[in-house]
Short mmCIF file of C-alpha atoms in Angstrom, two decimals:
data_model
loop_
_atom_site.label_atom_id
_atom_site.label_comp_id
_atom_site.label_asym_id
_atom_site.label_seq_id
_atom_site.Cartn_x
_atom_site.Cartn_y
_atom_site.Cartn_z
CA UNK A 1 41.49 0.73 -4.97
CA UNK A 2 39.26 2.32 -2.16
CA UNK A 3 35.70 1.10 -2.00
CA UNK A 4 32.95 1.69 0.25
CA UNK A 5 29.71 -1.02 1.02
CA UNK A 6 26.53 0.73 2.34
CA UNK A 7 23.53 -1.36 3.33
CA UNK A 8 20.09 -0.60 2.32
CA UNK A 9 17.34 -2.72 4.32
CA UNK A 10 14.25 -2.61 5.15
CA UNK A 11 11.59 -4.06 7.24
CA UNK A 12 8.47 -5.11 5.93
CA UNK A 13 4.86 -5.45 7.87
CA UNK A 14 1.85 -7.34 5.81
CA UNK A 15 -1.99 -7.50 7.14
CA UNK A 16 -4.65 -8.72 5.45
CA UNK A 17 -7.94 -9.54 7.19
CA UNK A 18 -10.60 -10.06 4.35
CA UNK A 19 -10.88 -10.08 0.33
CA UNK A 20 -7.73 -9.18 -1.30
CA UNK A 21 -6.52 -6.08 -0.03
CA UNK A 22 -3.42 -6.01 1.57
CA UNK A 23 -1.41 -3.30 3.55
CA UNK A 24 2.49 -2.73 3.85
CA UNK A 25 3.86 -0.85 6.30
CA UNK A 26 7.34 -0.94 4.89
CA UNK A 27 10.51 0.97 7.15
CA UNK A 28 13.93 1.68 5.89
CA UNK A 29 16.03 0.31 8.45
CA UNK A 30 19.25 1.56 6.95
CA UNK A 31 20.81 4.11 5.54
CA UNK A 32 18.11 6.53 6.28
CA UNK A 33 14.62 6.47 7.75
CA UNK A 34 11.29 6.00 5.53
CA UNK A 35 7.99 4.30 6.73
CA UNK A 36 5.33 3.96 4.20
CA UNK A 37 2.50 2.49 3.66
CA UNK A 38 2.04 0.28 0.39
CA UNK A 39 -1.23 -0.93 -0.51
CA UNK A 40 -2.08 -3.42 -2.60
CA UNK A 41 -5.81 -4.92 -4.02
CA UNK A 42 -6.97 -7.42 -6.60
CA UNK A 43 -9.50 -6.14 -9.55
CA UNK A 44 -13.28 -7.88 -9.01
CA UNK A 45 -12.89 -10.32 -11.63
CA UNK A 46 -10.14 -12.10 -8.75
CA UNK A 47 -12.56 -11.62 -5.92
CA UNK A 48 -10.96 -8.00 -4.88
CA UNK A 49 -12.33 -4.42 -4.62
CA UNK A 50 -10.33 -2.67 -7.07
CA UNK A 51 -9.39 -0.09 -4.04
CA UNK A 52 -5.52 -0.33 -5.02
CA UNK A 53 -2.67 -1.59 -7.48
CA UNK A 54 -2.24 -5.05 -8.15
CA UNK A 55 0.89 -6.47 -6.47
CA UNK A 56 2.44 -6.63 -9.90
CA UNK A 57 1.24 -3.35 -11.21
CA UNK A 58 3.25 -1.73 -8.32
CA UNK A 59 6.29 -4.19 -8.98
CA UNK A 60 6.27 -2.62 -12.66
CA UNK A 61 5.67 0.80 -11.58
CA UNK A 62 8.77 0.25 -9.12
CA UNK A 63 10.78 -0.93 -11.83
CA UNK A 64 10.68 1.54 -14.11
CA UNK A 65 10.69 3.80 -11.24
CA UNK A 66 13.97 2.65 -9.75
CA UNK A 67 15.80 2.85 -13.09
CA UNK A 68 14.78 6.47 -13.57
CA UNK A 69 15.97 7.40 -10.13
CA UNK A 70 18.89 5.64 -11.07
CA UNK A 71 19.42 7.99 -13.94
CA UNK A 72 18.68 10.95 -12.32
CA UNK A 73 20.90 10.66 -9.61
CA UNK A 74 24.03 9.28 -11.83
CA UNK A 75 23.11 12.13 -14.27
CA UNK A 76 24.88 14.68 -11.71
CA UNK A 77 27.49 12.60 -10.48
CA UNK A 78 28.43 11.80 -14.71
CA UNK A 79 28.08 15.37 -15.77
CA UNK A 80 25.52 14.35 -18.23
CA UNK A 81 22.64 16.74 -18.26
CA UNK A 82 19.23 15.65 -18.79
CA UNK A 83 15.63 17.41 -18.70
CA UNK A 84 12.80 15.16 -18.95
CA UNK A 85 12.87 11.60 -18.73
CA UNK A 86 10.08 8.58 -19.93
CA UNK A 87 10.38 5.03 -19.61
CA UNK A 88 8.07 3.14 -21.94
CA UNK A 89 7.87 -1.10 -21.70
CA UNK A 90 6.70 -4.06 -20.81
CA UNK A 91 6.52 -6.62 -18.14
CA UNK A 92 5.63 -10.29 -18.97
CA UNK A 93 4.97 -13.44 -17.37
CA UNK A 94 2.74 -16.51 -17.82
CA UNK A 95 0.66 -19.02 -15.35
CA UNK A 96 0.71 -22.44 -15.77
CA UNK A 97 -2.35 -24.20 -14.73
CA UNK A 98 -2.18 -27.83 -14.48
CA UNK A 99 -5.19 -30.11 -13.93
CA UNK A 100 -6.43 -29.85 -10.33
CA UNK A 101 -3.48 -28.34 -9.05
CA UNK A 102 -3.02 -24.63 -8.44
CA UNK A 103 -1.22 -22.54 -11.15
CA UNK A 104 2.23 -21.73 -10.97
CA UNK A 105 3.87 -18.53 -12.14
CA UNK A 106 7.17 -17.57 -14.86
CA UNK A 107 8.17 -15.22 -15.90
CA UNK A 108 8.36 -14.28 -19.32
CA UNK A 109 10.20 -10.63 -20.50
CA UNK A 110 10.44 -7.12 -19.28
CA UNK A 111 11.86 -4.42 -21.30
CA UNK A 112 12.37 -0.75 -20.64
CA UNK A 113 12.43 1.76 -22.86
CA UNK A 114 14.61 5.04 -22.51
CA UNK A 115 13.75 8.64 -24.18
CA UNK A 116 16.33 11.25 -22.68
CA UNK A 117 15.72 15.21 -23.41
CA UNK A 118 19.08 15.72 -23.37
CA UNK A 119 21.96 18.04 -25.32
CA UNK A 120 24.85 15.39 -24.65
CA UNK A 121 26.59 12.65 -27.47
CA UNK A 122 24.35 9.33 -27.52
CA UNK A 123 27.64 7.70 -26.23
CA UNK A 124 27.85 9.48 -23.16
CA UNK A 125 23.72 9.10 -23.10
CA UNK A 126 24.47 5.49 -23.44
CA UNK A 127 27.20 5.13 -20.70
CA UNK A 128 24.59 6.65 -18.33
CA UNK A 129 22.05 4.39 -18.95
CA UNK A 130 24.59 1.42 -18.41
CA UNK A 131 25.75 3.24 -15.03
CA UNK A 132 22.01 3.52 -14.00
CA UNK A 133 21.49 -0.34 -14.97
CA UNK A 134 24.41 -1.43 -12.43
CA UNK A 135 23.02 1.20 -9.86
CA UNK A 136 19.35 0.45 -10.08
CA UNK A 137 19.11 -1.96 -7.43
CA UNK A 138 15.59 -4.04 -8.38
CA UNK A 139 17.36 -4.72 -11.86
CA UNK A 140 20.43 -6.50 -10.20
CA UNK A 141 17.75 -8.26 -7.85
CA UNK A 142 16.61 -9.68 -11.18
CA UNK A 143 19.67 -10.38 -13.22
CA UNK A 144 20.77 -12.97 -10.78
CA UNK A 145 18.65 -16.20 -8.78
CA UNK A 146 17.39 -15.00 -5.71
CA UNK A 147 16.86 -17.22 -2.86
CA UNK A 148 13.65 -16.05 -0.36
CA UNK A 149 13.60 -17.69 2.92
CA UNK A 150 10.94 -18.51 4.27
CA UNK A 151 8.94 -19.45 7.69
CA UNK A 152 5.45 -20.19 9.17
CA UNK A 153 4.37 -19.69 12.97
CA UNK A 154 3.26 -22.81 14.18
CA UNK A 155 2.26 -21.77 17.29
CA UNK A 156 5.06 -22.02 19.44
CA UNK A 157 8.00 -21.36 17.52
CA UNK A 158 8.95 -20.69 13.25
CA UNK A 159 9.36 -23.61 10.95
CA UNK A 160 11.25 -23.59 7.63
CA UNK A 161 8.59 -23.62 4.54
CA UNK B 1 -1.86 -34.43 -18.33
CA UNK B 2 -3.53 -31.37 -19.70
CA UNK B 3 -2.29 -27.59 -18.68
CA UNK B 4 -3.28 -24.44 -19.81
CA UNK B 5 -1.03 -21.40 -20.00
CA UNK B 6 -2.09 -17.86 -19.37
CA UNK B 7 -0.21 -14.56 -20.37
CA UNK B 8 0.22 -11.71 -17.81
CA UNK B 9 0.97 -8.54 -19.28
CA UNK B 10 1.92 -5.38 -18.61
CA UNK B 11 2.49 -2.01 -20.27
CA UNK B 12 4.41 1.26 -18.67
CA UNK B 13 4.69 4.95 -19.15
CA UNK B 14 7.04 6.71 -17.11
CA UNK B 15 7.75 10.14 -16.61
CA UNK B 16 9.92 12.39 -14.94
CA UNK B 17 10.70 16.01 -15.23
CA UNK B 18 12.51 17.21 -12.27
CA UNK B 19 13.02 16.61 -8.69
CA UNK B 20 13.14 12.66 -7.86
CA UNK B 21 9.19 11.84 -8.31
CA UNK B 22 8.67 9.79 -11.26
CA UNK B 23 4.77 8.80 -12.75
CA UNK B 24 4.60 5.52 -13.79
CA UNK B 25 1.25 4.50 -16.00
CA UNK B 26 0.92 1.11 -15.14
CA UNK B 27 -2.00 -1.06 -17.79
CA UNK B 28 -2.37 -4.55 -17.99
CA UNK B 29 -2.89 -5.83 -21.27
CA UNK B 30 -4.06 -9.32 -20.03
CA UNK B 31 -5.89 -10.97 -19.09
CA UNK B 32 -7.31 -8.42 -17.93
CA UNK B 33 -8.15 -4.29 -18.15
CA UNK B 34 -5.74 -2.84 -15.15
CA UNK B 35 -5.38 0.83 -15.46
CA UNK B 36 -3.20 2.90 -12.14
CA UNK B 37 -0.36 5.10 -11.95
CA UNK B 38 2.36 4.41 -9.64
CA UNK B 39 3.91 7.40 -8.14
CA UNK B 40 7.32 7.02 -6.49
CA UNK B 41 9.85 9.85 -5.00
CA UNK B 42 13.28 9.95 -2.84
CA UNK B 43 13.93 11.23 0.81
CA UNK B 44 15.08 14.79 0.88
CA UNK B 45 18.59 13.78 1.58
CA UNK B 46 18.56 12.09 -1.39
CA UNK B 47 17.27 15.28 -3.20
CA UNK B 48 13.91 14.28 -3.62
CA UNK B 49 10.53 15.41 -2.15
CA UNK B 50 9.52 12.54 -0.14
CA UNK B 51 6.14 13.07 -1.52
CA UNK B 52 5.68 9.44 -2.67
CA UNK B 53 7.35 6.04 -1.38
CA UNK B 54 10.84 5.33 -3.28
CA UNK B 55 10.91 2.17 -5.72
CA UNK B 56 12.66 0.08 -3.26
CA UNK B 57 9.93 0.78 -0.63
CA UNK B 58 7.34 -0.26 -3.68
CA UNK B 59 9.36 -2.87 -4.13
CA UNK B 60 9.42 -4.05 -0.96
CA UNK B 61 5.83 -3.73 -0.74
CA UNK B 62 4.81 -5.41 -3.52
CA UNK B 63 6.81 -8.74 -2.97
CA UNK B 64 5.12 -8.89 0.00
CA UNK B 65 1.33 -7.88 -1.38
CA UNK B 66 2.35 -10.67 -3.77
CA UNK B 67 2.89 -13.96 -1.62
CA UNK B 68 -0.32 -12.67 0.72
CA UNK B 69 -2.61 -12.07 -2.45
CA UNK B 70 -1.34 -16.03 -3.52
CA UNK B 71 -2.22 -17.44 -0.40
CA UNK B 72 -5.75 -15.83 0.33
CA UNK B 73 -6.62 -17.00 -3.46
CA UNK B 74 -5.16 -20.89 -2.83
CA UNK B 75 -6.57 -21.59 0.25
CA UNK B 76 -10.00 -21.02 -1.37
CA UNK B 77 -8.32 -23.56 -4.52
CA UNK B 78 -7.12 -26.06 -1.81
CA UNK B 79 -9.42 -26.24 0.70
CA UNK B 80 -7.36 -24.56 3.42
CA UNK B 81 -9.35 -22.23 5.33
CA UNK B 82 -7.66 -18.66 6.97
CA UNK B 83 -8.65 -15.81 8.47
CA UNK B 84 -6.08 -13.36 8.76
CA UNK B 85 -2.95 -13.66 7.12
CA UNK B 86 0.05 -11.58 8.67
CA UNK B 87 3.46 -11.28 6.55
CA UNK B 88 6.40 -9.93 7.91
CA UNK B 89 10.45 -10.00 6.77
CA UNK B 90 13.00 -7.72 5.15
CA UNK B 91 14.62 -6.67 2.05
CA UNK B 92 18.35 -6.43 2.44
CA UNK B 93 20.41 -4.72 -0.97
CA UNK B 94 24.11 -3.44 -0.60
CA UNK B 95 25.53 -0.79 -2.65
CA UNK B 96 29.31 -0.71 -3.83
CA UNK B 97 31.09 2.60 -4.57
CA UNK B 98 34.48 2.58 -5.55
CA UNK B 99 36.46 5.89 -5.98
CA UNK B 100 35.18 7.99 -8.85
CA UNK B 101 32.65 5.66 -10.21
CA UNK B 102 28.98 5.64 -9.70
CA UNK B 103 27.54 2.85 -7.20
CA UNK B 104 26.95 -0.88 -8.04
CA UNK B 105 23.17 -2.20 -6.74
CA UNK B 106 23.71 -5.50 -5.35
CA UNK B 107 20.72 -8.34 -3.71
CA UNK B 108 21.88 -9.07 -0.39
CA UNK B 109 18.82 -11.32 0.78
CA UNK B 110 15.06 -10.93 0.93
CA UNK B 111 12.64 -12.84 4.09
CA UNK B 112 8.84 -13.53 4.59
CA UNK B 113 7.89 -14.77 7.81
CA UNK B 114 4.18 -15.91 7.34
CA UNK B 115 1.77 -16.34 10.30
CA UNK B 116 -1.27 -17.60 9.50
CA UNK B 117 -5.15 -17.24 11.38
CA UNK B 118 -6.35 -20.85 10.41
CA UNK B 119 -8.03 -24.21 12.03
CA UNK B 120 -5.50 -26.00 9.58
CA UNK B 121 -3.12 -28.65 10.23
CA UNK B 122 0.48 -27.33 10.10
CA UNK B 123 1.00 -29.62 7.39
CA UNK B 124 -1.95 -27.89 5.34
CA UNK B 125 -0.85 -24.46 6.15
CA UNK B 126 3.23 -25.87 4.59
CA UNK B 127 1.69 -27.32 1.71
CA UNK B 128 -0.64 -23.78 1.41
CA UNK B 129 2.83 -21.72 1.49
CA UNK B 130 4.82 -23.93 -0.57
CA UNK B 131 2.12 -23.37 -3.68
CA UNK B 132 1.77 -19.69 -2.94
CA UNK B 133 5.55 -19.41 -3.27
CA UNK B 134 4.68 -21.15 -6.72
CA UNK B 135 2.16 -18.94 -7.91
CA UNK B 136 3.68 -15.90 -6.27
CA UNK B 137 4.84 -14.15 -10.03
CA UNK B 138 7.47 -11.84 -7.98
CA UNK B 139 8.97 -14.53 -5.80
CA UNK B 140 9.49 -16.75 -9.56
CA UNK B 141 10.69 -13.82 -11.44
CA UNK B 142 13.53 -13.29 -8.51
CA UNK B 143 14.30 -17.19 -8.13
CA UNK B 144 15.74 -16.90 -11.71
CA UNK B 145 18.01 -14.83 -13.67
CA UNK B 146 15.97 -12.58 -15.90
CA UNK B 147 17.09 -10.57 -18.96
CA UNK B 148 16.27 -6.91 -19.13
CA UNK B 149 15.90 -5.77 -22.19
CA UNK B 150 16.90 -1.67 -23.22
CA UNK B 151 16.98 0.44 -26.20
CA UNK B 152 17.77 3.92 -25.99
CA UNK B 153 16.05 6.77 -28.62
CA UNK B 154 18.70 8.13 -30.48
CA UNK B 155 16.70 10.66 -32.29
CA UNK B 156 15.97 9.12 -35.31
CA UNK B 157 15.47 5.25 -33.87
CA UNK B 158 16.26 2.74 -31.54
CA UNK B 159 19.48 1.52 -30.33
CA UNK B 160 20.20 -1.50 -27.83
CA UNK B 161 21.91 -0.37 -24.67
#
Protein backbone atom coordinates (compact mmCIF):
# COMPACT_ATOMS: atom_id res chain seq x y z
CA UNK A 1 0.00 0.00 0.00
CA UNK A 2 1.28 3.56 -1.03
CA UNK A 3 2.26 5.84 1.80
CA UNK A 4 3.72 9.13 1.98
CA UNK A 5 6.10 10.64 5.23
CA UNK A 6 6.14 14.50 5.42
CA UNK A 7 8.29 16.21 8.03
CA UNK A 8 7.11 18.95 10.16
CA UNK A 9 10.07 20.82 12.13
CA UNK A 10 10.74 23.61 13.52
CA UNK A 11 13.34 25.76 14.98
CA UNK A 12 13.05 27.25 18.19
CA UNK A 13 14.88 30.64 19.61
CA UNK A 14 14.51 31.36 23.64
CA UNK A 15 15.76 34.80 25.40
CA UNK A 16 15.26 35.71 28.62
CA UNK A 17 17.22 38.55 30.24
CA UNK A 18 15.38 39.38 33.61
CA UNK A 19 12.25 38.14 35.82
CA UNK A 20 10.33 35.49 34.18
CA UNK A 21 9.36 36.52 30.90
CA UNK A 22 10.50 34.67 28.17
CA UNK A 23 10.33 35.12 24.29
CA UNK A 24 10.10 32.41 21.41
CA UNK A 25 10.82 33.14 18.19
CA UNK A 26 9.68 29.82 16.84
CA UNK A 27 10.19 29.06 12.60
CA UNK A 28 8.67 26.24 10.72
CA UNK A 29 11.47 24.82 8.99
CA UNK A 30 9.43 22.34 7.02
CA UNK A 31 6.70 21.85 5.22
CA UNK A 32 5.86 25.44 5.01
CA UNK A 33 7.14 28.71 6.42
CA UNK A 34 5.78 30.32 9.86
CA UNK A 35 7.87 32.54 12.30
CA UNK A 36 6.15 33.57 15.41
CA UNK A 37 6.72 34.90 18.30
CA UNK A 38 5.53 33.00 21.59
CA UNK A 39 5.67 34.67 24.77
CA UNK A 40 5.59 33.37 27.86
CA UNK A 41 5.50 35.08 31.77
CA UNK A 42 5.06 33.85 35.31
CA UNK A 43 2.02 35.42 37.55
CA UNK A 44 3.62 37.76 40.64
CA UNK A 45 3.06 35.30 43.22
CA UNK A 46 6.35 33.28 41.19
CA UNK A 47 8.34 36.46 40.94
CA UNK A 48 6.87 37.34 37.22
CA UNK A 49 4.89 40.28 35.74
CA UNK A 50 1.83 38.67 34.68
CA UNK A 51 2.59 40.28 31.00
CA UNK A 52 1.87 36.74 29.28
CA UNK A 53 0.65 32.98 29.56
CA UNK A 54 2.25 30.70 31.76
CA UNK A 55 4.36 28.13 29.88
CA UNK A 56 1.72 25.58 30.76
CA UNK A 57 -1.30 27.67 30.15
CA UNK A 58 -0.09 27.92 26.47
CA UNK A 59 0.83 24.06 26.46
CA UNK A 60 -3.02 23.52 27.37
CA UNK A 61 -4.27 26.06 25.09
CA UNK A 62 -2.09 24.22 22.30
CA UNK A 63 -3.54 21.07 23.17
CA UNK A 64 -6.86 21.54 22.86
CA UNK A 65 -6.00 23.68 20.02
CA UNK A 66 -4.21 21.05 17.99
CA UNK A 67 -7.00 18.49 18.43
CA UNK A 68 -9.59 20.90 17.07
CA UNK A 69 -7.50 21.66 14.05
CA UNK A 70 -7.22 18.13 13.82
CA UNK A 71 -10.95 17.84 13.50
CA UNK A 72 -11.49 20.46 11.33
CA UNK A 73 -9.24 19.53 8.79
CA UNK A 74 -10.22 15.57 8.85
CA UNK A 75 -13.87 16.82 8.89
CA UNK A 76 -13.49 17.59 4.96
CA UNK A 77 -11.30 14.95 4.03
CA UNK A 78 -14.15 12.29 6.08
CA UNK A 79 -17.18 13.93 4.64
CA UNK A 80 -18.42 14.58 8.06
CA UNK A 81 -19.84 18.02 8.36
CA UNK A 82 -19.49 20.00 11.38
CA UNK A 83 -20.41 23.75 12.44
CA UNK A 84 -19.14 24.80 15.67
CA UNK A 85 -16.77 23.08 17.70
CA UNK A 86 -15.76 23.37 21.85
CA UNK A 87 -13.32 21.51 23.68
CA UNK A 88 -13.92 21.57 27.42
CA UNK A 89 -11.10 19.74 30.01
CA UNK A 90 -8.54 19.53 32.10
CA UNK A 91 -4.86 19.38 32.43
CA UNK A 92 -3.21 17.99 35.63
CA UNK A 93 0.02 17.54 37.16
CA UNK A 94 1.62 17.64 40.63
CA UNK A 95 5.17 18.94 42.19
CA UNK A 96 6.96 17.07 44.46
CA UNK A 97 8.94 19.01 46.88
CA UNK A 98 11.38 17.19 48.87
CA UNK A 99 13.31 18.65 51.83
CA UNK A 100 16.01 21.06 50.60
CA UNK A 101 16.00 19.93 47.24
CA UNK A 102 14.17 21.60 44.38
CA UNK A 103 10.69 20.22 43.37
CA UNK A 104 10.24 17.95 40.69
CA UNK A 105 7.29 17.80 38.32
CA UNK A 106 4.48 14.67 37.09
CA UNK A 107 2.18 14.65 35.56
CA UNK A 108 -1.09 13.73 36.60
CA UNK A 109 -4.32 13.64 33.84
CA UNK A 110 -5.55 15.61 30.92
CA UNK A 111 -8.84 15.09 29.42
CA UNK A 112 -10.60 16.72 26.53
CA UNK A 113 -13.90 17.10 26.08
CA UNK A 114 -15.72 17.11 22.56
CA UNK A 115 -19.24 18.96 21.72
CA UNK A 116 -19.74 18.74 17.80
CA UNK A 117 -22.75 20.90 16.11
CA UNK A 118 -23.13 18.50 13.74
CA UNK A 119 -26.17 16.66 11.54
CA UNK A 120 -24.08 13.30 11.07
CA UNK A 121 -24.64 9.56 13.11
CA UNK A 122 -22.57 9.69 16.53
CA UNK A 123 -20.63 6.74 14.87
CA UNK A 124 -19.33 8.56 12.11
CA UNK A 125 -18.94 11.67 14.83
CA UNK A 126 -17.00 9.18 16.76
CA UNK A 127 -14.69 7.82 13.93
CA UNK A 128 -13.71 11.50 13.40
CA UNK A 129 -12.72 12.17 16.64
CA UNK A 130 -10.52 8.90 16.64
CA UNK A 131 -9.03 10.09 13.12
CA UNK A 132 -8.30 13.57 14.71
CA UNK A 133 -6.65 11.73 17.87
CA UNK A 134 -4.06 9.80 15.49
CA UNK A 135 -3.64 13.12 13.42
CA UNK A 136 -3.25 15.58 16.23
CA UNK A 137 0.33 15.54 16.51
CA UNK A 138 0.97 16.97 20.40
CA UNK A 139 -1.39 13.98 21.50
CA UNK A 140 0.94 11.27 19.89
CA UNK A 141 3.94 13.37 21.41
CA UNK A 142 2.23 12.38 24.66
CA UNK A 143 0.99 8.87 24.25
CA UNK A 144 4.47 7.61 23.94
CA UNK A 145 8.10 8.43 26.20
CA UNK A 146 9.80 11.12 24.68
CA UNK A 147 13.43 11.48 24.92
CA UNK A 148 14.75 15.51 24.91
CA UNK A 149 18.34 15.92 24.29
CA UNK A 150 19.98 18.11 25.72
CA UNK A 151 23.30 20.47 25.80
CA UNK A 152 25.01 23.41 27.63
CA UNK A 153 27.71 25.88 26.06
CA UNK A 154 30.62 25.67 28.03
CA UNK A 155 32.45 28.09 26.44
CA UNK A 156 34.21 26.52 23.81
CA UNK A 157 32.22 23.83 22.58
CA UNK A 158 28.42 21.86 23.75
CA UNK A 159 28.42 19.27 26.44
CA UNK A 160 25.75 16.58 26.96
CA UNK A 161 23.42 17.56 30.15
CA UNK B 1 12.44 12.31 54.67
CA UNK B 2 9.52 14.64 54.50
CA UNK B 3 7.94 15.87 50.91
CA UNK B 4 5.13 17.80 50.15
CA UNK B 5 3.04 17.44 47.02
CA UNK B 6 1.38 20.24 45.18
CA UNK B 7 -1.51 20.01 42.51
CA UNK B 8 -1.28 22.00 39.22
CA UNK B 9 -4.42 22.43 37.56
CA UNK B 10 -5.86 23.47 34.70
CA UNK B 11 -9.27 24.07 33.13
CA UNK B 12 -10.09 24.73 29.15
CA UNK B 13 -12.76 26.15 26.96
CA UNK B 14 -12.31 25.88 23.42
CA UNK B 15 -14.06 27.18 20.63
CA UNK B 16 -14.21 27.17 17.10
CA UNK B 17 -16.69 28.22 14.55
CA UNK B 18 -15.16 28.44 11.22
CA UNK B 19 -12.00 29.03 9.48
CA UNK B 20 -8.90 27.30 11.41
CA UNK B 21 -8.64 29.86 14.53
CA UNK B 22 -9.68 28.21 17.60
CA UNK B 23 -10.13 30.28 21.33
CA UNK B 24 -8.90 28.43 23.96
CA UNK B 25 -9.92 29.79 27.75
CA UNK B 26 -7.14 28.70 29.58
CA UNK B 27 -7.80 29.00 34.03
CA UNK B 28 -5.78 27.50 36.49
CA UNK B 29 -7.55 26.10 39.25
CA UNK B 30 -4.39 25.76 41.47
CA UNK B 31 -2.57 26.75 43.12
CA UNK B 32 -3.21 29.54 41.84
CA UNK B 33 -5.92 32.16 39.93
CA UNK B 34 -4.53 32.04 36.07
CA UNK B 35 -7.04 33.44 33.75
CA UNK B 36 -5.78 33.92 29.49
CA UNK B 37 -7.07 32.82 26.31
CA UNK B 38 -4.91 31.16 23.92
CA UNK B 39 -5.62 31.94 20.38
CA UNK B 40 -4.18 29.64 17.71
CA UNK B 41 -4.83 29.56 13.68
CA UNK B 42 -3.28 27.67 10.45
CA UNK B 43 -1.24 29.10 7.43
CA UNK B 44 -3.42 29.96 4.51
CA UNK B 45 -2.33 26.94 2.64
CA UNK B 46 -3.61 25.06 5.19
CA UNK B 47 -6.98 26.99 4.93
CA UNK B 48 -6.60 29.01 7.80
CA UNK B 49 -6.05 32.78 8.42
CA UNK B 50 -2.68 32.89 9.79
CA UNK B 51 -4.00 35.34 12.21
CA UNK B 52 -2.64 33.51 15.30
CA UNK B 53 0.44 30.98 15.71
CA UNK B 54 -0.71 27.18 14.98
CA UNK B 55 -0.67 24.70 18.11
CA UNK B 56 2.51 23.16 17.08
CA UNK B 57 4.21 26.62 16.99
CA UNK B 58 2.53 27.06 20.74
CA UNK B 59 3.74 24.02 21.34
CA UNK B 60 6.96 24.53 20.43
CA UNK B 61 7.03 27.62 22.31
CA UNK B 62 5.92 26.60 25.36
CA UNK B 63 8.36 23.58 25.90
CA UNK B 64 10.82 25.92 25.53
CA UNK B 65 9.22 28.92 27.91
CA UNK B 66 9.04 25.88 30.20
CA UNK B 67 12.75 24.61 30.81
CA UNK B 68 13.87 28.64 30.79
CA UNK B 69 11.08 29.59 33.42
CA UNK B 70 12.66 26.26 35.61
CA UNK B 71 16.00 27.39 35.43
CA UNK B 72 15.67 31.25 36.23
CA UNK B 73 13.44 30.00 39.38
CA UNK B 74 16.31 27.16 40.56
CA UNK B 75 19.20 29.04 40.30
CA UNK B 76 17.66 31.46 42.85
CA UNK B 77 16.72 27.74 44.97
CA UNK B 78 20.37 26.54 44.41
CA UNK B 79 22.51 29.18 44.65
CA UNK B 80 23.54 29.36 41.00
CA UNK B 81 23.66 32.76 39.82
CA UNK B 82 22.68 33.76 35.78
CA UNK B 83 22.13 36.49 33.88
CA UNK B 84 20.76 35.76 30.66
CA UNK B 85 19.58 32.54 29.77
CA UNK B 86 19.43 31.74 25.89
CA UNK B 87 17.49 28.41 24.70
CA UNK B 88 17.64 27.24 21.39
CA UNK B 89 16.68 23.58 19.55
CA UNK B 90 13.93 22.10 17.42
CA UNK B 91 10.81 20.21 17.35
CA UNK B 92 10.86 17.51 14.74
CA UNK B 93 7.07 15.48 14.15
CA UNK B 94 6.48 13.31 10.93
CA UNK B 95 3.19 12.75 9.48
CA UNK B 96 2.11 9.37 7.72
CA UNK B 97 -0.57 9.31 4.98
CA UNK B 98 -1.42 6.26 3.43
CA UNK B 99 -3.85 6.16 0.41
CA UNK B 100 -7.37 7.17 1.35
CA UNK B 101 -6.93 7.54 5.00
CA UNK B 102 -6.42 10.63 6.99
CA UNK B 103 -2.70 11.30 8.32
CA UNK B 104 -1.02 9.64 11.39
CA UNK B 105 0.91 12.45 13.84
CA UNK B 106 4.03 10.90 14.83
CA UNK B 107 7.16 12.48 17.56
CA UNK B 108 10.18 12.39 15.63
CA UNK B 109 12.57 14.14 18.29
CA UNK B 110 12.55 17.36 20.26
CA UNK B 111 16.28 19.48 21.30
CA UNK B 112 17.20 22.34 23.79
CA UNK B 113 20.52 23.65 23.51
CA UNK B 114 20.96 25.86 26.70
CA UNK B 115 23.60 28.63 26.94
CA UNK B 116 23.84 30.13 29.96
CA UNK B 117 25.19 34.06 31.15
CA UNK B 118 26.70 32.89 34.59
CA UNK B 119 30.10 33.15 36.85
CA UNK B 120 29.22 29.39 37.64
CA UNK B 121 31.31 26.44 37.49
CA UNK B 122 30.29 24.18 34.56
CA UNK B 123 29.57 21.67 37.01
CA UNK B 124 26.96 24.12 38.78
CA UNK B 125 25.45 25.22 35.60
CA UNK B 126 24.99 20.73 34.77
CA UNK B 127 23.67 20.20 38.05
CA UNK B 128 21.31 23.68 37.45
CA UNK B 129 20.00 21.97 34.03
CA UNK B 130 19.70 18.57 35.21
CA UNK B 131 16.98 19.85 38.08
CA UNK B 132 15.30 22.21 35.67
CA UNK B 133 14.76 19.23 33.36
CA UNK B 134 13.15 17.82 36.69
CA UNK B 135 10.92 20.48 37.47
CA UNK B 136 10.28 21.36 33.86
CA UNK B 137 6.22 19.94 33.98
CA UNK B 138 6.32 19.73 29.93
CA UNK B 139 9.67 18.00 29.56
CA UNK B 140 8.08 15.14 32.51
CA UNK B 141 4.76 14.95 30.92
CA UNK B 142 6.65 14.02 27.40
CA UNK B 143 9.34 11.63 29.12
CA UNK B 144 6.32 9.34 29.88
CA UNK B 145 3.43 7.84 28.22
CA UNK B 146 0.34 9.76 29.20
CA UNK B 147 -3.33 8.76 28.83
CA UNK B 148 -5.72 11.14 27.17
CA UNK B 149 -8.81 10.90 28.25
CA UNK B 150 -12.18 11.75 25.64
CA UNK B 151 -15.83 11.64 25.80
CA UNK B 152 -17.84 12.80 23.08
CA UNK B 153 -21.63 14.62 23.71
CA UNK B 154 -24.00 12.51 22.20
CA UNK B 155 -26.93 14.69 22.78
CA UNK B 156 -28.33 13.43 25.69
CA UNK B 157 -24.79 12.44 27.64
CA UNK B 158 -21.43 11.42 27.52
CA UNK B 159 -19.81 8.71 25.70
CA UNK B 160 -16.00 7.55 25.85
CA UNK B 161 -14.26 7.89 22.53
Amino acid sequence: MSSSVRAVTFELDASSVGGMRCEVAVRMLEPFDESVVVVSDELPVLGGDGSAPSPLALFTGALAACLMTQIRMFSKRLGTPVDAVRITGRTEWRSIARAGEPYEAEPVGFTLDVMLDSEASVEDQQRLIEAAKRGCFIEQTLARPNAIAHRLWVGDGWEEV
